[in-house]
Each structure stands twice: as C-alpha cells, then as structure tokens.
C-alpha cells in the first residue's frame, strides 16, 4: 500500500509543478502512445499502442482509487479516461481509415483490365 501513496504523492508533485491535471492526462496519453508505437514497430501497431495507453490509464485510475478512496468520483475518472485516450484514439482511427482507403485504391488498380467482347462473344483480335 505504501507504493500507492508514494505514486499518489509523486503525481501530486507533478500536478503542482505543471498546474493542470487535465493537461497532464492529454500529454501522458500522447507520450505513452508514441512510445508504444516506437517500441512495437509493427504495421498495425496503432491498435496495440492504443491498448498500451488504455492499460496505463486503467493502472493510473486504480492507483488513484486505492490512494484516495473517500475522495474518488466517477466524474473525475471518466474525464481522465476521455482526456487520456482522446488523441491516441483519434490518431488510430484516422490511420486505420487512411490505410483502408489506400488498400481499396491499390486493389482497384491491381484488377486486370476487362477485355471487351465482340457481338459473337469471342475476344477481339487485332487485324492488320
């Protein structure tokens, strides 16, 4: 339990120095997301990086709940989740959407061109 109170006091010091807990959630979410993207280095790493941000936020909220149980509220927790996950989720969704559009474009270009058939149904041939 001492680790929980040590964590809470460290977070309180950081918040006191920075001035805004909400802004720290935004920055921490983006920092964890980018760090996870660099570590994962996979083509579809965005979803795994987003899961890392979610896991870190769940751990943070669990520590907050354990350290400040009587003062803990659902409104603060929901706000913290939204602030932490907002930009990593937006980036992941845009990347996935753009990747899907690109794959459709490549698939369209990769289809063989249709050969027009003659009225008899046979493929046309060039005559000289």
PDB file of C-alpha atoms in Angstrom:
ATOM      1  CA  UNK A   1       0.000   0.000   0.000  1.00  0.00           C
ATOM      2  CA  UNK A   2       2.971   2.263   0.534  1.00  0.00           C
ATOM      3  CA  UNK A   3       3.688   2.171  -3.218  1.00  0.00           C
ATOM      4  CA  UNK A   4       0.215   3.551  -3.868  1.00  0.00           C
ATOM      5  CA  UNK A   5       0.745   6.533  -1.573  1.00  0.00           C
ATOM      6  CA  UNK A   6       4.242   7.123  -2.961  1.00  0.00           C
ATOM      7  CA  UNK A   7       2.773   7.118  -6.501  1.00  0.00           C
ATOM      8  CA  UNK A   8      -0.018   9.493  -5.449  1.00  0.00           C
ATOM      9  CA  UNK A   9       2.423  11.920  -3.821  1.00  0.00           C
ATOM     10  CA  UNK A  10       4.655  11.872  -6.915  1.00  0.00           C
ATOM     11  CA  UNK A  11       1.660  12.622  -9.149  1.00  0.00           C
ATOM     12  CA  UNK A  12       0.556  15.415  -6.804  1.00  0.00           C
ATOM     13  CA  UNK A  13       4.015  16.994  -7.029  1.00  0.00           C
ATOM     14  CA  UNK A  14       3.972  16.803 -10.839  1.00  0.00           C
ATOM     15  CA  UNK A  15       0.469  18.321 -10.971  1.00  0.00           C
ATOM     16  CA  UNK A  16       1.531  21.097  -8.591  1.00  0.00           C
ATOM     17  CA  UNK A  17       4.526  21.937 -10.794  1.00  0.00           C
ATOM     18  CA  UNK A  18       2.603  21.818 -14.068  1.00  0.00           C
ATOM     19  CA  UNK A  19      -0.607  23.432 -12.908  1.00  0.00           C
ATOM     20  CA  UNK A  20      -3.169  21.249 -14.700  1.00  0.00           C
ATOM     21  CA  UNK A  21      -4.028  17.601 -14.135  1.00  0.00           C
ATOM     22  CA  UNK A  22      -6.225  17.593 -17.248  1.00  0.00           C
ATOM     23  CA  UNK A  23      -3.372  18.736 -19.459  1.00  0.00           C
ATOM     24  CA  UNK A  24      -1.116  16.087 -17.931  1.00  0.00           C
ATOM     25  CA  UNK A  25      -3.579  13.384 -18.947  1.00  0.00           C
ATOM     26  CA  UNK A  26      -3.514  14.605 -22.551  1.00  0.00           C
ATOM     27  CA  UNK A  27       0.294  14.744 -22.627  1.00  0.00           C
ATOM     28  CA  UNK A  28       0.738  11.405 -20.853  1.00  0.00           C
ATOM     29  CA  UNK A  29      -1.677   9.697 -23.248  1.00  0.00           C
ATOM     30  CA  UNK A  30       0.174  11.006 -26.295  1.00  0.00           C
ATOM     31  CA  UNK A  31       3.599  10.221 -24.813  1.00  0.00           C
ATOM     32  CA  UNK A  32       2.637   6.639 -23.971  1.00  0.00           C
ATOM     33  CA  UNK A  33       1.054   6.201 -27.404  1.00  0.00           C
ATOM     34  CA  UNK A  34       4.147   7.436 -29.264  1.00  0.00           C
ATOM     35  CA  UNK A  35       6.489   5.408 -27.068  1.00  0.00           C
ATOM     36  CA  UNK A  36       4.434   2.271 -27.677  1.00  0.00           C
ATOM     37  CA  UNK A  37       4.437   2.946 -31.446  1.00  0.00           C
ATOM     38  CA  UNK A  38       8.233   3.189 -31.405  1.00  0.00           C
ATOM     39  CA  UNK A  39       8.618   0.005 -29.352  1.00  0.00           C
ATOM     40  CA  UNK A  40       6.088  -2.089 -31.291  1.00  0.00           C
ATOM     41  CA  UNK A  41       7.277  -1.153 -34.797  1.00  0.00           C
ATOM     42  CA  UNK A  42       4.551  -3.179 -36.479  1.00  0.00           C
ATOM     43  CA  UNK A  43       2.423  -2.213 -39.419  1.00  0.00           C
ATOM     44  CA  UNK A  44      -0.737  -2.275 -37.375  1.00  0.00           C
ATOM     45  CA  UNK A  45       0.939  -1.003 -34.227  1.00  0.00           C
ATOM     46  CA  UNK A  46      -1.585   1.763 -33.678  1.00  0.00           C
ATOM     47  CA  UNK A  47      -4.146  -0.544 -32.109  1.00  0.00           C
ATOM     48  CA  UNK A  48      -1.551  -2.142 -29.840  1.00  0.00           C
ATOM     49  CA  UNK A  49      -0.253   1.285 -28.837  1.00  0.00           C
ATOM     50  CA  UNK A  50      -3.810   2.378 -28.049  1.00  0.00           C
ATOM     51  CA  UNK A  51      -4.198  -0.692 -25.844  1.00  0.00           C
ATOM     52  CA  UNK A  52      -0.998   0.315 -24.013  1.00  0.00           C
ATOM     53  CA  UNK A  53      -2.482   3.760 -23.330  1.00  0.00           C
ATOM     54  CA  UNK A  54      -5.681   2.142 -22.083  1.00  0.00           C
ATOM     55  CA  UNK A  55      -3.734  -0.200 -19.788  1.00  0.00           C
ATOM     56  CA  UNK A  56      -1.672   2.678 -18.394  1.00  0.00           C
ATOM     57  CA  UNK A  57      -4.803   4.744 -17.747  1.00  0.00           C
ATOM     58  CA  UNK A  58      -6.511   1.800 -16.051  1.00  0.00           C
ATOM     59  CA  UNK A  59      -3.452   1.378 -13.817  1.00  0.00           C
ATOM     60  CA  UNK A  60      -3.392   5.111 -13.054  1.00  0.00           C
ATOM     61  CA  UNK A  61      -7.077   5.191 -12.130  1.00  0.00           C
ATOM     62  CA  UNK A  62      -6.675   2.079  -9.981  1.00  0.00           C
ATOM     63  CA  UNK A  63      -3.846   3.765  -8.101  1.00  0.00           C
ATOM     64  CA  UNK A  64      -5.962   6.917  -7.706  1.00  0.00           C
ATOM     65  CA  UNK A  65      -8.844   4.844  -6.374  1.00  0.00           C
ATOM     66  CA  UNK A  66      -6.630   2.995  -3.888  1.00  0.00           C
ATOM     67  CA  UNK A  67      -4.922   6.166  -2.664  1.00  0.00           C
ATOM     68  CA  UNK A  68      -7.928   8.480  -2.475  1.00  0.00           C
ATOM     69  CA  UNK A  69     -10.834   6.149  -1.918  1.00  0.00           C
ATOM     70  CA  UNK A  70     -13.101   8.530   0.016  1.00  0.00           C
ATOM     71  CA  UNK A  71     -12.499  11.396  -2.452  1.00  0.00           C
ATOM     72  CA  UNK A  72     -12.715   9.246  -5.592  1.00  0.00           C
ATOM     73  CA  UNK A  73     -15.564  10.065  -8.026  1.00  0.00           C
ATOM     74  CA  UNK A  74     -16.835   8.587 -11.268  1.00  0.00           C
ATOM     75  CA  UNK A  75     -16.930  12.016 -12.918  1.00  0.00           C
ATOM     76  CA  UNK A  76     -13.183  12.517 -12.415  1.00  0.00           C
ATOM     77  CA  UNK A  77     -12.403   9.014 -13.620  1.00  0.00           C
ATOM     78  CA  UNK A  78     -14.484   9.350 -16.783  1.00  0.00           C
ATOM     79  CA  UNK A  79     -12.961  12.761 -17.502  1.00  0.00           C
ATOM     80  CA  UNK A  80      -9.454  11.342 -17.035  1.00  0.00           C
ATOM     81  CA  UNK A  81     -10.210   8.454 -19.427  1.00  0.00           C
ATOM     82  CA  UNK A  82     -11.572  10.779 -22.094  1.00  0.00           C
ATOM     83  CA  UNK A  83      -8.648  13.203 -21.827  1.00  0.00           C
ATOM     84  CA  UNK A  84      -6.035  10.441 -21.883  1.00  0.00           C
ATOM     85  CA  UNK A  85      -7.500   8.411 -24.743  1.00  0.00           C
ATOM     86  CA  UNK A  86      -8.931  11.188 -26.938  1.00  0.00           C
ATOM     87  CA  UNK A  87      -5.957  11.953 -29.215  1.00  0.00           C
ATOM     88  CA  UNK A  88      -4.454   8.447 -29.356  1.00  0.00           C
ATOM     89  CA  UNK A  89      -7.887   7.127 -30.375  1.00  0.00           C
ATOM     90  CA  UNK A  90      -8.342   9.855 -32.979  1.00  0.00           C
ATOM     91  CA  UNK A  91      -4.899   9.177 -34.470  1.00  0.00           C
ATOM     92  CA  UNK A  92      -5.520   5.416 -34.559  1.00  0.00           C
ATOM     93  CA  UNK A  93      -8.913   5.850 -36.252  1.00  0.00           C
ATOM     94  CA  UNK A  94      -7.532   8.228 -38.894  1.00  0.00           C
ATOM     95  CA  UNK A  95      -4.581   5.924 -39.621  1.00  0.00           C
ATOM     96  CA  UNK A  96      -6.893   2.901 -39.958  1.00  0.00           C
ATOM     97  CA  UNK A  97      -9.283   4.843 -42.221  1.00  0.00           C
ATOM     98  CA  UNK A  98      -6.465   6.063 -44.457  1.00  0.00           C
ATOM     99  CA  UNK A  99      -4.947   2.558 -44.614  1.00  0.00           C
ATOM    100  CA  UNK A 100      -8.319   1.103 -45.641  1.00  0.00           C
ATOM    101  CA  UNK A 101      -8.734   3.749 -48.358  1.00  0.00           C
ATOM    102  CA  UNK A 102      -5.220   3.057 -49.637  1.00  0.00           C
ATOM    103  CA  UNK A 103      -5.851  -0.703 -49.736  1.00  0.00           C
ATOM    104  CA  UNK A 104      -9.046  -0.160 -51.728  1.00  0.00           C
ATOM    105  CA  UNK A 105      -7.190   2.067 -54.188  1.00  0.00           C
ATOM    106  CA  UNK A 106      -4.410  -0.492 -54.626  1.00  0.00           C
ATOM    107  CA  UNK A 107      -6.937  -3.295 -55.100  1.00  0.00           C
ATOM    108  CA  UNK A 108      -8.756  -1.255 -57.745  1.00  0.00           C
ATOM    109  CA  UNK A 109      -5.524  -0.583 -59.629  1.00  0.00           C
ATOM    110  CA  UNK A 110      -4.421  -4.216 -59.405  1.00  0.00           C
ATOM    111  CA  UNK A 111      -7.531  -5.613 -61.152  1.00  0.00           C
ATOM    112  CA  UNK A 112      -6.879  -6.720 -64.702  1.00  0.00           C
ATOM    113  CA  UNK A 113      -8.453  -4.566 -67.356  1.00  0.00           C
ATOM    114  CA  UNK A 114     -11.577  -6.020 -68.887  1.00  0.00           C
ATOM    115  CA  UNK A 115     -11.250  -7.151 -72.489  1.00  0.00           C
ATOM    116  CA  UNK A 116     -14.289  -6.105 -74.481  1.00  0.00           C
ATOM    117  CA  UNK A 117     -16.024  -8.996 -76.186  1.00  0.00           C
ATOM    118  CA  UNK A 118     -17.372  -8.885 -79.728  1.00  0.00           C
ATOM    119  CA  UNK A 119     -21.014  -9.499 -80.537  1.00  0.00           C
ATOM    120  CA  UNK A 120     -20.226 -13.196 -81.059  1.00  0.00           C
ATOM    121  CA  UNK A 121     -18.780 -13.404 -77.559  1.00  0.00           C
ATOM    122  CA  UNK A 122     -15.247 -14.073 -78.735  1.00  0.00           C
ATOM    123  CA  UNK A 123     -12.403 -11.868 -77.668  1.00  0.00           C
ATOM    124  CA  UNK A 124     -11.402  -9.353 -80.323  1.00  0.00           C
ATOM    125  CA  UNK A 125      -8.107  -9.717 -82.091  1.00  0.00           C
ATOM    126  CA  UNK A 126      -6.039  -7.209 -83.909  1.00  0.00           C
ATOM    127  CA  UNK A 127      -6.046  -7.415 -87.659  1.00  0.00           C
ATOM    128  CA  UNK A 128      -3.549  -5.791 -89.897  1.00  0.00           C
TER     129      UNK A 128
END
